[in-house]
């Protein structure tokens, strides 16, 4: 493994991924590179990582470069991951935001690292299940990711048995999914609640509405300190007054952007801009 981490091929992959996504692959991520690129090699019929790098260097630009970046930036996800955060959203955050927005009857939420869709669809099911008042509101639930390949799966909203077994309550499976062959497909009303867009957090963001809630979980850990600060600054500018930011349980704004304050809701933590 140490040999892989020190190889010119690994260095080339690290540079490519950092240039395209700002994701930092440290030497201890060599195992991850081997495993994820191994799957890509099999799909593309390429014999080795060395052969892959040779093709990338020969082509300079092309879809293969994006496939490598997608492979290295696609993160694990499952329904209602870190359940305590969803409980905080249900019991405290959304009731507060709904009470404040009675005049506009509008809510805007963004899942900024949506992967294959389980996170935004979890939020959509939570909204539909517990907040029927929002049926008559203008609710925008934006979900984005850098990898178009995972967004394609997210838009399709078909999940295998293992995927629906991870975190999804059985009653939600019965109520909001239908069996299609060997997979489960989310119902059209829930799918229609989510708007998917390809957004690279490390580059200029497209025009976005001011947000009440931003979920940016388990993605900042892959950036260097400078990029983390830049992204948090953008999030701070994007949040509406009193809006909430949810990060992964291993992530924090501490030492990066002191304009955020940490808020504890039962056993969950989230962040707001200091007033």
Short mmCIF file of C-alpha atoms in Angstrom, two decimals:
data_model
loop_
_atom_site.label_atom_id
_atom_site.label_comp_id
_atom_site.label_asym_id
_atom_site.label_seq_id
_atom_site.Cartn_x
_atom_site.Cartn_y
_atom_site.Cartn_z
CA UNK A 1 0.00 0.00 0.00
CA UNK A 2 2.88 2.37 0.81
CA UNK A 3 4.28 1.72 -2.64
CA UNK A 4 0.98 2.78 -4.23
CA UNK A 5 0.85 5.95 -2.13
CA UNK A 6 4.30 6.97 -3.31
CA UNK A 7 3.84 6.05 -6.96
CA UNK A 8 3.72 8.60 -9.82
CA UNK A 9 0.32 7.16 -10.81
CA UNK A 10 -1.15 7.91 -7.40
CA UNK A 11 0.34 11.42 -7.50
CA UNK A 12 -1.26 12.01 -10.91
CA UNK A 13 -4.69 10.88 -9.64
CA UNK A 14 -4.32 13.09 -6.56
CA UNK A 15 -3.50 16.13 -8.69
CA UNK A 16 -6.34 15.44 -11.11
CA UNK A 17 -8.93 15.08 -8.36
CA UNK A 18 -7.69 18.17 -6.52
CA UNK A 19 -7.67 20.31 -9.69
CA UNK A 20 -11.20 19.25 -10.67
CA UNK A 21 -12.88 19.10 -7.26
CA UNK A 22 -10.51 20.54 -4.61
CA UNK A 23 -10.80 17.21 -2.78
CA UNK A 24 -7.53 16.35 -1.03
CA UNK A 25 -6.40 12.72 -1.18
CA UNK A 26 -3.75 12.17 1.47
CA UNK A 27 -1.31 9.28 1.26
CA UNK A 28 -3.41 7.27 3.72
CA UNK A 29 -6.23 7.29 1.13
CA UNK A 30 -4.26 5.03 -1.24
CA UNK A 31 -6.47 2.09 -0.30
CA UNK A 32 -9.56 4.12 -1.23
CA UNK A 33 -8.05 5.06 -4.59
CA UNK A 34 -7.27 1.42 -5.34
CA UNK A 35 -10.72 0.20 -4.35
CA UNK A 36 -12.77 2.86 -6.11
CA UNK A 37 -10.66 2.96 -9.25
CA UNK A 38 -10.70 -0.84 -9.32
CA UNK A 39 -14.43 -0.70 -9.92
CA UNK A 40 -13.94 1.91 -12.65
CA UNK A 41 -11.23 -0.19 -14.31
CA UNK A 42 -13.57 -3.17 -14.51
CA UNK A 43 -16.39 -1.10 -16.00
CA UNK A 44 -14.09 0.50 -18.58
CA UNK A 45 -12.14 -2.64 -19.42
CA UNK A 46 -8.80 -1.13 -18.38
CA UNK A 47 -6.13 -3.46 -17.03
CA UNK A 48 -4.49 -1.42 -14.27
CA UNK A 49 -4.25 1.99 -12.63
CA UNK A 50 -1.01 2.52 -14.56
CA UNK A 51 -2.89 1.90 -17.85
CA UNK A 52 -5.66 4.25 -16.69
CA UNK A 53 -3.20 7.06 -16.00
CA UNK A 54 -1.56 6.49 -19.40
CA UNK A 55 -4.96 6.92 -21.08
CA UNK A 56 -5.74 10.02 -19.05
CA UNK A 57 -2.42 11.58 -19.99
CA UNK A 58 -2.91 10.72 -23.65
CA UNK A 59 -6.48 12.07 -23.87
CA UNK A 60 -5.91 15.21 -21.76
CA UNK A 61 -9.65 15.94 -21.75
CA UNK A 62 -12.63 13.66 -22.00
CA UNK A 63 -15.29 11.76 -20.11
CA UNK A 64 -12.76 9.41 -18.51
CA UNK A 65 -11.32 12.27 -16.47
CA UNK A 66 -14.76 13.07 -15.06
CA UNK A 67 -15.38 9.39 -14.29
CA UNK A 68 -12.23 9.29 -12.21
CA UNK A 69 -13.27 12.41 -10.30
CA UNK A 70 -16.76 11.00 -9.82
CA UNK A 71 -15.34 7.73 -8.50
CA UNK A 72 -13.17 9.53 -5.96
CA UNK A 73 -15.76 12.07 -4.78
CA UNK A 74 -18.84 9.86 -4.42
CA UNK A 75 -19.52 9.36 -0.71
CA UNK A 76 -21.49 6.77 1.21
CA UNK A 77 -25.05 7.70 2.00
CA UNK A 78 -28.21 6.08 3.31
CA UNK A 79 -31.72 7.06 4.32
CA UNK A 80 -32.05 9.13 7.52
CA UNK A 81 -28.31 8.93 8.18
CA UNK A 82 -27.50 10.39 11.61
CA UNK A 83 -31.12 10.13 12.68
CA UNK A 84 -30.74 12.61 15.55
CA UNK A 85 -30.24 15.42 13.04
CA UNK A 86 -33.47 14.52 11.27
CA UNK A 87 -35.22 14.45 14.65
CA UNK A 88 -33.89 17.96 15.33
CA UNK A 89 -35.14 19.08 11.93
CA UNK A 90 -38.58 17.62 12.64
CA UNK A 91 -39.09 18.66 16.26
CA UNK A 92 -37.38 22.06 16.43
CA UNK A 93 -35.92 23.54 13.25
CA UNK A 94 -38.85 23.18 10.87
CA UNK A 95 -41.55 24.20 13.38
CA UNK A 96 -39.55 27.34 14.15
CA UNK A 97 -38.97 28.20 10.49
CA UNK A 98 -42.60 27.53 9.55
CA UNK A 99 -43.81 29.81 12.34
CA UNK A 100 -41.50 32.58 11.13
CA UNK A 101 -42.51 32.24 7.48
CA UNK A 102 -46.28 32.50 7.90
CA UNK A 103 -46.41 35.67 5.83
CA UNK A 104 -44.40 34.39 2.86
CA UNK A 105 -45.40 30.71 3.13
CA UNK A 106 -42.10 29.75 1.54
CA UNK A 107 -39.24 27.47 2.60
CA UNK A 108 -35.96 26.83 0.80
CA UNK A 109 -33.71 23.90 1.64
CA UNK A 110 -30.48 22.68 0.04
CA UNK A 111 -28.72 19.32 0.29
CA UNK A 112 -25.29 20.27 -1.02
CA UNK A 113 -23.74 16.79 -1.22
CA UNK A 114 -26.72 14.69 -2.21
CA UNK A 115 -24.91 11.69 -3.72
CA UNK A 116 -27.50 9.09 -4.84
CA UNK A 117 -30.41 10.93 -3.27
CA UNK A 118 -31.15 9.25 0.03
CA UNK A 119 -30.57 12.43 2.05
CA UNK A 120 -32.86 14.81 0.11
CA UNK A 121 -35.51 12.13 -0.27
CA UNK A 122 -35.38 11.54 3.50
CA UNK A 123 -36.09 15.24 4.00
CA UNK A 124 -38.88 15.13 1.42
CA UNK A 125 -40.56 12.20 3.16
CA UNK A 126 -40.19 13.94 6.52
CA UNK A 127 -41.84 17.08 5.12
CA UNK A 128 -44.71 15.11 3.59
CA UNK A 129 -45.25 12.90 6.62
CA UNK A 130 -45.13 15.44 9.45
CA UNK A 131 -45.88 18.84 7.91
CA UNK A 132 -49.04 18.62 5.78
CA UNK A 133 -49.43 22.39 6.13
CA UNK A 134 -46.58 22.74 3.63
CA UNK A 135 -48.69 21.23 0.85
CA UNK A 136 -50.04 24.74 0.28
CA UNK A 137 -46.67 26.43 0.61
CA UNK A 138 -43.91 27.10 -1.88
CA UNK A 139 -41.24 24.64 -0.78
CA UNK A 140 -38.03 24.31 -2.75
CA UNK A 141 -35.79 21.36 -1.93
CA UNK A 142 -32.60 21.60 -3.98
CA UNK A 143 -30.16 18.68 -4.07
CA UNK A 144 -26.75 18.91 -5.69
CA UNK A 145 -23.58 16.91 -6.18
CA UNK A 146 -20.40 17.22 -8.21
CA UNK A 147 -20.89 13.79 -9.84
CA UNK A 148 -23.46 13.57 -12.62
CA UNK A 149 -23.33 9.78 -12.42
CA UNK A 150 -24.79 9.70 -8.91
CA UNK A 151 -27.31 12.42 -9.76
CA UNK A 152 -28.64 10.19 -12.53
CA UNK A 153 -29.32 7.45 -9.99
CA UNK A 154 -30.82 9.99 -7.61
CA UNK A 155 -33.26 11.27 -10.22
CA UNK A 156 -34.32 7.71 -11.03
CA UNK A 157 -34.90 7.03 -7.30
CA UNK A 158 -34.62 3.25 -7.60
CA UNK A 159 -32.91 1.46 -4.73
CA UNK A 160 -32.05 -2.16 -4.10
CA UNK A 161 -33.08 -4.12 -1.02
CA UNK A 162 -29.85 -3.40 0.85
CA UNK A 163 -30.23 0.35 0.23
CA UNK A 164 -33.81 0.52 1.52
CA UNK A 165 -32.88 -1.62 4.50
CA UNK A 166 -30.34 0.99 5.62
CA UNK A 167 -32.11 3.60 7.71
CA UNK A 168 -35.50 3.67 5.98
CA UNK A 169 -38.42 3.01 8.35
CA UNK A 170 -40.49 0.04 7.20
CA UNK A 171 -43.68 2.09 7.18
CA UNK A 172 -42.06 4.64 4.85
CA UNK A 173 -41.03 1.84 2.50
CA UNK A 174 -44.63 0.62 2.36
CA UNK A 175 -46.10 4.10 2.07
CA UNK A 176 -43.75 5.86 -0.32
CA UNK A 177 -42.16 3.12 -2.47
CA UNK A 178 -43.32 0.59 -5.01
CA UNK A 179 -41.57 -2.63 -6.04
CA UNK A 180 -40.19 -2.57 -9.58
CA UNK A 181 -38.54 -5.87 -10.40
CA UNK A 182 -35.81 -6.40 -7.81
CA UNK A 183 -35.72 -2.72 -6.79
CA UNK A 184 -37.88 -0.24 -4.95
CA UNK A 185 -38.82 3.03 -6.62
CA UNK A 186 -39.82 6.12 -4.70
CA UNK A 187 -43.30 7.42 -5.51
CA UNK A 188 -43.68 10.25 -8.01
CA UNK A 189 -45.10 12.79 -5.51
CA UNK A 190 -41.98 12.50 -3.35
CA UNK A 191 -39.60 12.48 -6.32
CA UNK A 192 -41.20 15.66 -7.63
CA UNK A 193 -40.40 17.49 -4.40
CA UNK A 194 -36.64 17.40 -5.10
CA UNK A 195 -34.78 19.40 -7.75
CA UNK A 196 -31.38 17.92 -8.64
CA UNK A 197 -28.52 20.03 -10.02
CA UNK A 198 -24.83 19.42 -10.63
CA UNK A 199 -22.82 21.85 -8.50
CA UNK A 200 -19.11 21.78 -7.69
CA UNK A 201 -18.78 23.30 -4.22
CA UNK A 202 -15.14 24.19 -4.88
CA UNK A 203 -15.87 26.43 -7.88
CA UNK A 204 -18.21 29.38 -8.43
CA UNK A 205 -21.76 28.51 -7.44
CA UNK A 206 -24.71 29.26 -9.70
CA UNK A 207 -27.30 31.77 -8.58
CA UNK A 208 -29.16 30.22 -5.67
CA UNK A 209 -32.06 31.47 -3.55
CA UNK A 210 -31.52 32.40 0.05
CA UNK A 211 -31.79 29.23 2.14
CA UNK A 212 -33.59 28.40 5.37
CA UNK A 213 -31.69 25.13 5.82
CA UNK A 214 -28.46 23.85 4.28
CA UNK A 215 -27.40 20.23 4.67
CA UNK A 216 -23.68 20.02 3.85
CA UNK A 217 -22.79 16.82 5.61
CA UNK A 218 -19.64 14.73 5.32
CA UNK A 219 -18.09 16.76 2.52
CA UNK A 220 -16.01 19.48 4.19
CA UNK A 221 -13.71 16.79 5.61
CA UNK A 222 -12.31 16.24 2.11
CA UNK A 223 -11.17 19.86 1.59
CA UNK A 224 -8.16 21.74 2.88
CA UNK A 225 -8.59 24.50 5.47
CA UNK A 226 -8.63 27.34 2.95
CA UNK A 227 -11.38 25.72 0.88
CA UNK A 228 -13.42 24.89 3.99
CA UNK A 229 -13.32 28.55 5.02
CA UNK A 230 -14.29 29.73 1.55
CA UNK A 231 -17.26 27.34 1.39
CA UNK A 232 -18.48 28.23 4.88
CA UNK A 233 -18.28 31.92 3.98
CA UNK A 234 -20.49 31.27 0.93
CA UNK A 235 -22.95 29.29 3.04
CA UNK A 236 -23.09 32.10 5.58
CA UNK A 237 -23.91 34.60 2.83
CA UNK A 238 -26.58 32.24 1.45
CA UNK A 239 -28.48 31.53 4.65
CA UNK A 240 -31.53 33.58 5.51
CA UNK A 241 -31.45 35.30 8.93
CA UNK A 242 -32.05 32.55 11.47
CA UNK A 243 -31.30 29.81 8.95
CA UNK A 244 -29.62 26.55 9.91
CA UNK A 245 -26.56 24.66 8.66
CA UNK A 246 -26.22 20.92 9.26
CA UNK A 247 -22.74 19.39 9.00
CA UNK A 248 -21.55 15.81 9.40
CA UNK A 249 -21.06 14.60 12.95
CA UNK A 250 -17.26 14.73 12.51
CA UNK A 251 -17.32 18.28 11.08
CA UNK A 252 -17.41 21.71 12.69
CA UNK A 253 -17.16 25.41 11.92
CA UNK A 254 -14.88 25.90 14.94
CA UNK A 255 -11.58 27.44 13.91
CA UNK A 256 -12.89 28.03 10.40
CA UNK A 257 -15.66 30.62 10.63
CA UNK A 258 -16.40 32.14 14.00
CA UNK A 259 -19.49 33.89 12.66
CA UNK A 260 -21.29 30.58 13.11
CA UNK A 261 -22.55 29.47 16.50
CA UNK A 262 -23.23 25.85 17.38
CA UNK A 263 -26.76 25.01 18.45
CA UNK A 264 -27.58 21.85 20.38
CA UNK A 265 -31.03 20.34 19.90
CA UNK A 266 -31.40 17.31 22.13
CA UNK A 267 -28.49 15.06 21.00
CA UNK A 268 -27.92 16.78 17.66
CA UNK A 269 -25.81 19.78 16.68
CA UNK A 270 -26.35 22.33 13.93
CA UNK A 271 -25.14 25.86 13.23
CA UNK A 272 -26.56 29.36 12.82
CA UNK A 273 -25.02 32.67 11.94
CA UNK A 274 -24.52 34.76 15.05
CA UNK A 275 -26.96 37.66 15.24
#
